[in-house]
PDB file of N, CA, C and O in Angstrom:
ATOM      1  N   MET A 178      83.398 127.904 114.763  1.00  0.00           N
ATOM      2  CA  MET A 178      84.828 127.799 114.587  1.00  0.00           C
ATOM      3  C   MET A 178      85.164 127.425 113.150  1.00  0.00           C
ATOM      4  O   MET A 178      84.473 126.641 112.546  1.00  0.00           O
ATOM      5  N   ALA A 179      86.251 127.982 112.681  1.00  0.00           N
ATOM      6  CA  ALA A 179      86.726 127.672 111.339  1.00  0.00           C
ATOM      7  C   ALA A 179      88.065 126.943 111.442  1.00  0.00           C
ATOM      8  O   ALA A 179      88.826 127.146 112.387  1.00  0.00           O
ATOM      9  N   LEU A 180      88.334 126.097 110.480  1.00  0.00           N
ATOM     10  CA  LEU A 180      89.580 125.351 110.451  1.00  0.00           C
ATOM     11  C   LEU A 180      90.535 126.027 109.477  1.00  0.00           C
ATOM     12  O   LEU A 180      90.235 126.160 108.293  1.00  0.00           O
ATOM     13  N   LYS A 181      91.666 126.460 109.990  1.00  0.00           N
ATOM     14  CA  LYS A 181      92.692 127.068 109.152  1.00  0.00           C
ATOM     15  C   LYS A 181      93.758 126.010 108.898  1.00  0.00           C
ATOM     16  O   LYS A 181      94.147 125.291 109.810  1.00  0.00           O
ATOM     17  N   THR A 182      94.217 125.907 107.661  1.00  0.00           N
ATOM     18  CA  THR A 182      95.181 124.867 107.307  1.00  0.00           C
ATOM     19  C   THR A 182      96.429 125.446 106.655  1.00  0.00           C
ATOM     20  O   THR A 182      96.365 126.478 105.987  1.00  0.00           O
ATOM     21  N   ARG A 183      97.533 124.763 106.859  1.00  0.00           N
ATOM     22  CA  ARG A 183      98.803 125.159 106.251  1.00  0.00           C
ATOM     23  C   ARG A 183      99.301 124.074 105.294  1.00  0.00           C
ATOM     24  O   ARG A 183     100.478 124.032 104.944  1.00  0.00           O
ATOM     25  N   ILE A 184      98.397 123.220 104.837  1.00  0.00           N
ATOM     26  CA  ILE A 184      98.788 122.121 103.950  1.00  0.00           C
ATOM     27  C   ILE A 184      99.439 122.652 102.680  1.00  0.00           C
ATOM     28  O   ILE A 184     100.488 122.160 102.264  1.00  0.00           O
ATOM     29  N   ARG A 185      98.829 123.646 102.055  1.00  0.00           N
ATOM     30  CA  ARG A 185      99.367 124.180 100.798  1.00  0.00           C
ATOM     31  C   ARG A 185     100.802 124.672 101.004  1.00  0.00           C
ATOM     32  O   ARG A 185     101.690 124.398 100.199  1.00  0.00           O
ATOM     33  N   GLU A 186     101.018 125.377 102.104  1.00  0.00           N
ATOM     34  CA  GLU A 186     102.352 125.909 102.400  1.00  0.00           C
ATOM     35  C   GLU A 186     103.390 124.779 102.489  1.00  0.00           C
ATOM     36  O   GLU A 186     104.447 124.856 101.863  1.00  0.00           O
ATOM     37  N   TYR A 187     103.078 123.742 103.251  1.00  0.00           N
ATOM     38  CA  TYR A 187     104.009 122.620 103.390  1.00  0.00           C
ATOM     39  C   TYR A 187     104.164 121.860 102.073  1.00  0.00           C
ATOM     40  O   TYR A 187     105.273 121.440 101.723  1.00  0.00           O
ATOM     41  N   ARG A 188     103.078 121.685 101.352  1.00  0.00           N
ATOM     42  CA  ARG A 188     103.129 120.949 100.083  1.00  0.00           C
ATOM     43  C   ARG A 188     103.989 121.686  99.063  1.00  0.00           C
ATOM     44  O   ARG A 188     104.846 121.085  98.403  1.00  0.00           O
ATOM     45  N   GLU A 189     103.790 122.996  98.935  1.00  0.00           N
ATOM     46  CA  GLU A 189     104.558 123.775  97.973  1.00  0.00           C
ATOM     47  C   GLU A 189     106.028 123.840  98.363  1.00  0.00           C
ATOM     48  O   GLU A 189     106.908 123.783  97.501  1.00  0.00           O
ATOM     49  N   LYS A 190     106.294 123.936  99.672  1.00  0.00           N
ATOM     50  CA  LYS A 190     107.674 123.951 100.155  1.00  0.00           C
ATOM     51  C   LYS A 190     108.377 122.643  99.797  1.00  0.00           C
ATOM     52  O   LYS A 190     109.575 122.626  99.512  1.00  0.00           O
ATOM     53  N   ALA A 191     107.621 121.557  99.779  1.00  0.00           N
ATOM     54  CA  ALA A 191     108.176 120.242  99.433  1.00  0.00           C
ATOM     55  C   ALA A 191     108.224 120.021  97.923  1.00  0.00           C
ATOM     56  O   ALA A 191     108.711 118.984  97.459  1.00  0.00           O
ATOM     57  N   GLY A 192     107.702 120.977  97.142  1.00  0.00           N
ATOM     58  CA  GLY A 192     107.687 120.837  95.687  1.00  0.00           C
ATOM     59  C   GLY A 192     106.775 119.731  95.215  1.00  0.00           C
ATOM     60  O   GLY A 192     107.044 119.057  94.223  1.00  0.00           O
ATOM     61  N   MET A 193     105.669 119.569  95.923  1.00  0.00           N
ATOM     62  CA  MET A 193     104.754 118.454  95.677  1.00  0.00           C
ATOM     63  C   MET A 193     103.439 118.955  95.066  1.00  0.00           C
ATOM     64  O   MET A 193     102.950 120.008  95.443  1.00  0.00           O
ATOM     65  N   LYS A 194     102.889 118.180  94.140  1.00  0.00           N
ATOM     66  CA  LYS A 194     101.579 118.479  93.574  1.00  0.00           C
ATOM     67  C   LYS A 194     100.493 117.904  94.476  1.00  0.00           C
ATOM     68  O   LYS A 194     100.745 116.974  95.247  1.00  0.00           O
ATOM     69  N   GLN A 195      99.286 118.440  94.344  1.00  0.00           N
ATOM     70  CA  GLN A 195      98.155 117.915  95.113  1.00  0.00           C
ATOM     71  C   GLN A 195      97.977 116.421  94.845  1.00  0.00           C
ATOM     72  O   GLN A 195      97.721 115.646  95.769  1.00  0.00           O
ATOM     73  N   SER A 196      98.115 116.026  93.615  1.00  0.00           N
ATOM     74  CA  SER A 196      97.923 114.616  93.262  1.00  0.00           C
ATOM     75  C   SER A 196      98.969 113.719  93.916  1.00  0.00           C
ATOM     76  O   SER A 196      98.670 112.590  94.307  1.00  0.00           O
ATOM     77  N   GLU A 197     100.192 114.219  94.051  1.00  0.00           N
ATOM     78  CA  GLU A 197     101.248 113.431  94.699  1.00  0.00           C
ATOM     79  C   GLU A 197     100.957 113.246  96.182  1.00  0.00           C
ATOM     80  O   GLU A 197     101.104 112.142  96.720  1.00  0.00           O
ATOM     81  N   LEU A 198     100.533 114.324  96.842  1.00  0.00           N
ATOM     82  CA  LEU A 198     100.179 114.225  98.254  1.00  0.00           C
ATOM     83  C   LEU A 198      98.989 113.285  98.430  1.00  0.00           C
ATOM     84  O   LEU A 198      98.986 112.441  99.326  1.00  0.00           O
ATOM     85  N   ALA A 199      98.008 113.433  97.570  1.00  0.00           N
ATOM     86  CA  ALA A 199      96.819 112.581  97.648  1.00  0.00           C
ATOM     87  C   ALA A 199      97.193 111.108  97.552  1.00  0.00           C
ATOM     88  O   ALA A 199      96.694 110.275  98.317  1.00  0.00           O
ATOM     89  N   GLU A 200      98.076 110.775  96.641  1.00  0.00           N
ATOM     90  CA  GLU A 200      98.492 109.379  96.482  1.00  0.00           C
ATOM     91  C   GLU A 200      99.207 108.862  97.734  1.00  0.00           C
ATOM     92  O   GLU A 200      98.978 107.738  98.175  1.00  0.00           O
ATOM     93  N   LEU A 201     100.038 109.700  98.329  1.00  0.00           N
ATOM     94  CA  LEU A 201     100.778 109.295  99.527  1.00  0.00           C
ATOM     95  C   LEU A 201      99.870 109.018 100.723  1.00  0.00           C
ATOM     96  O   LEU A 201     100.194 108.181 101.567  1.00  0.00           O
ATOM     97  N   VAL A 202      98.748 109.739 100.808  1.00  0.00           N
ATOM     98  CA  VAL A 202      97.866 109.590 101.976  1.00  0.00           C
ATOM     99  C   VAL A 202      96.593 108.806 101.670  1.00  0.00           C
ATOM    100  O   VAL A 202      95.734 108.667 102.529  1.00  0.00           O
ATOM    101  N   GLY A 203      96.463 108.317 100.449  1.00  0.00           N
ATOM    102  CA  GLY A 203      95.296 107.509 100.091  1.00  0.00           C
ATOM    103  C   GLY A 203      94.015 108.306  99.961  1.00  0.00           C
ATOM    104  O   GLY A 203      92.938 107.842 100.341  1.00  0.00           O
ATOM    105  N   ALA A 204      94.136 109.514  99.411  1.00  0.00           N
ATOM    106  CA  ALA A 204      92.969 110.383  99.215  1.00  0.00           C
ATOM    107  C   ALA A 204      92.895 110.790  97.743  1.00  0.00           C
ATOM    108  O   ALA A 204      93.800 110.492  96.963  1.00  0.00           O
ATOM    109  N   ARG A 205      91.819 111.467  97.392  1.00  0.00           N
ATOM    110  CA  ARG A 205      91.681 111.995  96.030  1.00  0.00           C
ATOM    111  C   ARG A 205      92.309 113.381  95.963  1.00  0.00           C
ATOM    112  O   ARG A 205      92.367 114.095  96.955  1.00  0.00           O
ATOM    113  N   ARG A 206      92.787 113.771  94.786  1.00  0.00           N
ATOM    114  CA  ARG A 206      93.365 115.099  94.598  1.00  0.00           C
ATOM    115  C   ARG A 206      92.360 116.178  94.975  1.00  0.00           C
ATOM    116  O   ARG A 206      92.702 117.184  95.583  1.00  0.00           O
ATOM    117  N   GLU A 207      91.099 115.942  94.647  1.00  0.00           N
ATOM    118  CA  GLU A 207      90.053 116.919  94.970  1.00  0.00           C
ATOM    119  C   GLU A 207      89.918 117.117  96.476  1.00  0.00           C
ATOM    120  O   GLU A 207      89.662 118.228  96.939  1.00  0.00           O
ATOM    121  N   THR A 208      90.111 116.056  97.231  1.00  0.00           N
ATOM    122  CA  THR A 208      90.039 116.154  98.685  1.00  0.00           C
ATOM    123  C   THR A 208      91.144 117.063  99.212  1.00  0.00           C
ATOM    124  O   THR A 208      90.904 117.908 100.074  1.00  0.00           O
ATOM    125  N   ILE A 209      92.347 116.913  98.672  1.00  0.00           N
ATOM    126  CA  ILE A 209      93.459 117.770  99.089  1.00  0.00           C
ATOM    127  C   ILE A 209      93.145 119.225  98.741  1.00  0.00           C
ATOM    128  O   ILE A 209      93.369 120.129  99.547  1.00  0.00           O
ATOM    129  N   GLY A 210      92.587 119.458  97.564  1.00  0.00           N
ATOM    130  CA  GLY A 210      92.202 120.815  97.164  1.00  0.00           C
ATOM    131  C   GLY A 210      91.166 121.405  98.105  1.00  0.00           C
ATOM    132  O   GLY A 210      91.265 122.566  98.505  1.00  0.00           O
ATOM    133  N   HIS A 211      90.175 120.610  98.468  1.00  0.00           N
ATOM    134  CA  HIS A 211      89.137 121.086  99.396  1.00  0.00           C
ATOM    135  C   HIS A 211      89.731 121.377 100.773  1.00  0.00           C
ATOM    136  O   HIS A 211      89.350 122.351 101.422  1.00  0.00           O
ATOM    137  N   LEU A 212      90.647 120.546 101.214  1.00  0.00           N
ATOM    138  CA  LEU A 212      91.314 120.791 102.501  1.00  0.00           C
ATOM    139  C   LEU A 212      92.077 122.114 102.467  1.00  0.00           C
ATOM    140  O   LEU A 212      91.989 122.919 103.389  1.00  0.00           O
ATOM    141  N   GLU A 213      92.828 122.321 101.393  1.00  0.00           N
ATOM    142  CA  GLU A 213      93.634 123.537 101.280  1.00  0.00           C
ATOM    143  C   GLU A 213      92.775 124.790 101.222  1.00  0.00           C
ATOM    144  O   GLU A 213      93.197 125.861 101.680  1.00  0.00           O
ATOM    145  N   ASN A 214      91.582 124.671 100.689  1.00  0.00           N
ATOM    146  CA  ASN A 214      90.689 125.819 100.561  1.00  0.00           C
ATOM    147  C   ASN A 214      89.710 125.953 101.723  1.00  0.00           C
ATOM    148  O   ASN A 214      88.817 126.795 101.681  1.00  0.00           O
ATOM    149  N   GLY A 215      89.855 125.111 102.729  1.00  0.00           N
ATOM    150  CA  GLY A 215      89.001 125.201 103.907  1.00  0.00           C
ATOM    151  C   GLY A 215      87.566 124.760 103.678  1.00  0.00           C
ATOM    152  O   GLY A 215      86.678 125.125 104.438  1.00  0.00           O
ATOM    153  N   LYS A 216      87.336 123.957 102.658  1.00  0.00           N
ATOM    154  CA  LYS A 216      85.981 123.494 102.340  1.00  0.00           C
ATOM    155  C   LYS A 216      85.675 122.102 102.881  1.00  0.00           C
ATOM    156  O   LYS A 216      84.599 121.577 102.678  1.00  0.00           O
ATOM    157  N   TYR A 217      86.665 121.522 103.557  1.00  0.00           N
ATOM    158  CA  TYR A 217      86.515 120.147 104.026  1.00  0.00           C
ATOM    159  C   TYR A 217      87.321 119.978 105.304  1.00  0.00           C
ATOM    160  O   TYR A 217      88.462 120.428 105.393  1.00  0.00           O
ATOM    161  N   ASN A 218      86.728 119.351 106.305  1.00  0.00           N
ATOM    162  CA  ASN A 218      87.431 119.032 107.535  1.00  0.00           C
ATOM    163  C   ASN A 218      87.872 117.572 107.461  1.00  0.00           C
ATOM    164  O   ASN A 218      87.049 116.689 107.252  1.00  0.00           O
ATOM    165  N   PRO A 219      89.158 117.308 107.641  1.00  0.00           N
ATOM    166  CA  PRO A 219      89.654 115.947 107.491  1.00  0.00           C
ATOM    167  C   PRO A 219      89.311 115.064 108.679  1.00  0.00           C
ATOM    168  O   PRO A 219      89.088 115.553 109.783  1.00  0.00           O
ATOM    169  N   SER A 220      89.300 113.780 108.432  1.00  0.00           N
ATOM    170  CA  SER A 220      89.213 112.826 109.535  1.00  0.00           C
ATOM    171  C   SER A 220      90.539 112.890 110.280  1.00  0.00           C
ATOM    172  O   SER A 220      91.561 113.361 109.750  1.00  0.00           O
ATOM    173  N   LEU A 221      90.543 112.403 111.494  1.00  0.00           N
ATOM    174  CA  LEU A 221      91.777 112.369 112.268  1.00  0.00           C
ATOM    175  C   LEU A 221      92.819 111.506 111.562  1.00  0.00           C
ATOM    176  O   LEU A 221      94.002 111.856 111.508  1.00  0.00           O
ATOM    177  N   LYS A 222      92.382 110.406 110.982  1.00  0.00           N
ATOM    178  CA  LYS A 222      93.288 109.510 110.263  1.00  0.00           C
ATOM    179  C   LYS A 222      93.972 110.228 109.097  1.00  0.00           C
ATOM    180  O   LYS A 222      95.187 110.118 108.912  1.00  0.00           O
ATOM    181  N   LEU A 223      93.206 110.986 108.321  1.00  0.00           N
ATOM    182  CA  LEU A 223      93.760 111.719 107.186  1.00  0.00           C
ATOM    183  C   LEU A 223      94.683 112.835 107.662  1.00  0.00           C
ATOM    184  O   LEU A 223      95.771 113.034 107.111  1.00  0.00           O
ATOM    185  N   ALA A 224      94.278 113.567 108.686  1.00  0.00           N
ATOM    186  CA  ALA A 224      95.108 114.643 109.226  1.00  0.00           C
ATOM    187  C   ALA A 224      96.453 114.101 109.701  1.00  0.00           C
ATOM    188  O   ALA A 224      97.509 114.692 109.441  1.00  0.00           O
ATOM    189  N   MET A 225      96.426 112.965 110.364  1.00  0.00           N
ATOM    190  CA  MET A 225      97.663 112.358 110.861  1.00  0.00           C
ATOM    191  C   MET A 225      98.536 111.862 109.716  1.00  0.00           C
ATOM    192  O   MET A 225      99.763 111.981 109.761  1.00  0.00           O
ATOM    193  N   ALA A 226      97.923 111.331 108.681  1.00  0.00           N
ATOM    194  CA  ALA A 226      98.682 110.849 107.521  1.00  0.00           C
ATOM    195  C   ALA A 226      99.383 112.005 106.813  1.00  0.00           C
ATOM    196  O   ALA A 226     100.545 111.888 106.416  1.00  0.00           O
ATOM    197  N   ILE A 227      98.690 113.111 106.661  1.00  0.00           N
ATOM    198  CA  ILE A 227      99.291 114.286 106.011  1.00  0.00           C
ATOM    199  C   ILE A 227     100.433 114.822 106.869  1.00  0.00           C
ATOM    200  O   ILE A 227     101.506 115.151 106.355  1.00  0.00           O
ATOM    201  N   ALA A 228     100.226 114.916 108.166  1.00  0.00           N
ATOM    202  CA  ALA A 228     101.276 115.395 109.071  1.00  0.00           C
ATOM    203  C   ALA A 228     102.513 114.500 108.979  1.00  0.00           C
ATOM    204  O   ALA A 228     103.645 114.989 108.976  1.00  0.00           O
ATOM    205  N   LYS A 229     102.296 113.199 108.878  1.00  0.00           N
ATOM    206  CA  LYS A 229     103.408 112.248 108.792  1.00  0.00           C
ATOM    207  C   LYS A 229     104.227 112.472 107.523  1.00  0.00           C
ATOM    208  O   LYS A 229     105.455 112.403 107.552  1.00  0.00           O
ATOM    209  N   VAL A 230     103.562 112.766 106.415  1.00  0.00           N
ATOM    210  CA  VAL A 230     104.265 113.017 105.154  1.00  0.00           C
ATOM    211  C   VAL A 230     105.245 114.175 105.307  1.00  0.00           C
ATOM    212  O   VAL A 230     106.374 114.120 104.810  1.00  0.00           O
ATOM    213  N   PHE A 231     104.833 115.215 106.021  1.00  0.00           N
ATOM    214  CA  PHE A 231     105.664 116.418 106.168  1.00  0.00           C
ATOM    215  C   PHE A 231     106.512 116.417 107.444  1.00  0.00           C
ATOM    216  O   PHE A 231     107.206 117.390 107.717  1.00  0.00           O
ATOM    217  N   HIS A 232     106.422 115.340 108.224  1.00  0.00           N
ATOM    218  CA  HIS A 232     107.189 115.219 109.476  1.00  0.00           C
ATOM    219  C   HIS A 232     106.904 116.368 110.434  1.00  0.00           C
ATOM    220  O   HIS A 232     107.815 116.966 111.011  1.00  0.00           O
ATOM    221  N   VAL A 233     105.614 116.674 110.572  1.00  0.00           N
ATOM    222  CA  VAL A 233     105.157 117.711 111.498  1.00  0.00           C
ATOM    223  C   VAL A 233     103.996 117.147 112.313  1.00  0.00           C
ATOM    224  O   VAL A 233     103.524 116.041 112.053  1.00  0.00           O
ATOM    225  N   THR A 234     103.523 117.912 113.276  1.00  0.00           N
ATOM    226  CA  THR A 234     102.363 117.490 114.057  1.00  0.00           C
ATOM    227  C   THR A 234     101.080 117.957 113.375  1.00  0.00           C
ATOM    228  O   THR A 234     101.108 118.861 112.536  1.00  0.00           O
ATOM    229  N   VAL A 235      99.985 117.369 113.769  1.00  0.00           N
ATOM    230  CA  VAL A 235      98.680 117.790 113.251  1.00  0.00           C
ATOM    231  C   VAL A 235      98.446 119.270 113.605  1.00  0.00           C
ATOM    232  O   VAL A 235      97.912 120.025 112.796  1.00  0.00           O
ATOM    233  N   GLU A 236      98.892 119.656 114.796  1.00  0.00           N
ATOM    234  CA  GLU A 236      98.724 121.050 115.231  1.00  0.00           C
ATOM    235  C   GLU A 236      99.514 122.017 114.356  1.00  0.00           C
ATOM    236  O   GLU A 236      99.137 123.179 114.224  1.00  0.00           O
ATOM    237  N   ASP A 237     100.615 121.559 113.752  1.00  0.00           N
ATOM    238  CA  ASP A 237     101.375 122.411 112.830  1.00  0.00           C
ATOM    239  C   ASP A 237     100.585 122.664 111.546  1.00  0.00           C
ATOM    240  O   ASP A 237     100.742 123.709 110.912  1.00  0.00           O
ATOM    241  N   LEU A 238      99.755 121.706 111.163  1.00  0.00           N
ATOM    242  CA  LEU A 238      99.001 121.802 109.905  1.00  0.00           C
ATOM    243  C   LEU A 238      97.643 122.467 110.045  1.00  0.00           C
ATOM    244  O   LEU A 238      97.181 123.129 109.120  1.00  0.00           O
ATOM    245  N   PHE A 239      96.987 122.264 111.194  1.00  0.00           N
ATOM    246  CA  PHE A 239      95.618 122.732 111.354  1.00  0.00           C
ATOM    247  C   PHE A 239      95.470 123.579 112.605  1.00  0.00           C
ATOM    248  O   PHE A 239      96.060 123.286 113.629  1.00  0.00           O
ATOM    249  N   GLU A 240      94.610 124.602 112.499  1.00  0.00           N
ATOM    250  CA  GLU A 240      94.325 125.464 113.642  1.00  0.00           C
ATOM    251  C   GLU A 240      92.859 125.875 113.584  1.00  0.00           C
ATOM    252  O   GLU A 240      92.357 126.290 112.534  1.00  0.00           O
ATOM    253  N   PHE A 241      92.186 125.729 114.715  1.00  0.00           N
ATOM    254  CA  PHE A 241      90.810 126.209 114.795  1.00  0.00           C
ATOM    255  C   PHE A 241      90.827 127.682 115.168  1.00  0.00           C
ATOM    256  O   PHE A 241      91.548 128.091 116.070  1.00  0.00           O
ATOM    257  N   THR A 242      90.047 128.483 114.441  1.00  0.00           N
ATOM    258  CA  THR A 242      89.961 129.913 114.734  1.00  0.00           C
ATOM    259  C   THR A 242      88.496 130.285 114.965  1.00  0.00           C
ATOM    260  O   THR A 242      87.583 129.646 114.444  1.00  0.00           O
ATOM    261  N   GLU A 243      88.283 131.314 115.741  1.00  0.00           N
ATOM    262  CA  GLU A 243      86.946 131.828 115.982  1.00  0.00           C
ATOM    263  C   GLU A 243      86.462 132.570 114.747  1.00  0.00           C
ATOM    264  O   GLU A 243      87.218 133.280 114.119  1.00  0.00           O
ATOM    265  N   ASP A 244      85.213 132.398 114.401  1.00  0.00           N
ATOM    266  CA  ASP A 244      84.634 133.120 113.249  1.00  0.00           C
ATOM    267  C   ASP A 244      84.300 134.538 113.630  1.00  0.00           C
ATOM    268  O   ASP A 244      83.979 134.878 114.692  1.00  0.00           O
TER     269      ASP A 244
END
């Protein structure tokens, strides 16, 4: 299974830089970049923090797809 993410879409819609999102959720900018590029699977805590920033559910941000 692969993890598909919509973080970049929500972040850009909010006019936010990766570094700004990272600061809000207590992560590194590189972590946000890896999440957006599908190179990193977030912890539940991080996924929930990002969802809270955008006022959406975790399911709105992440989707598991079959490879």
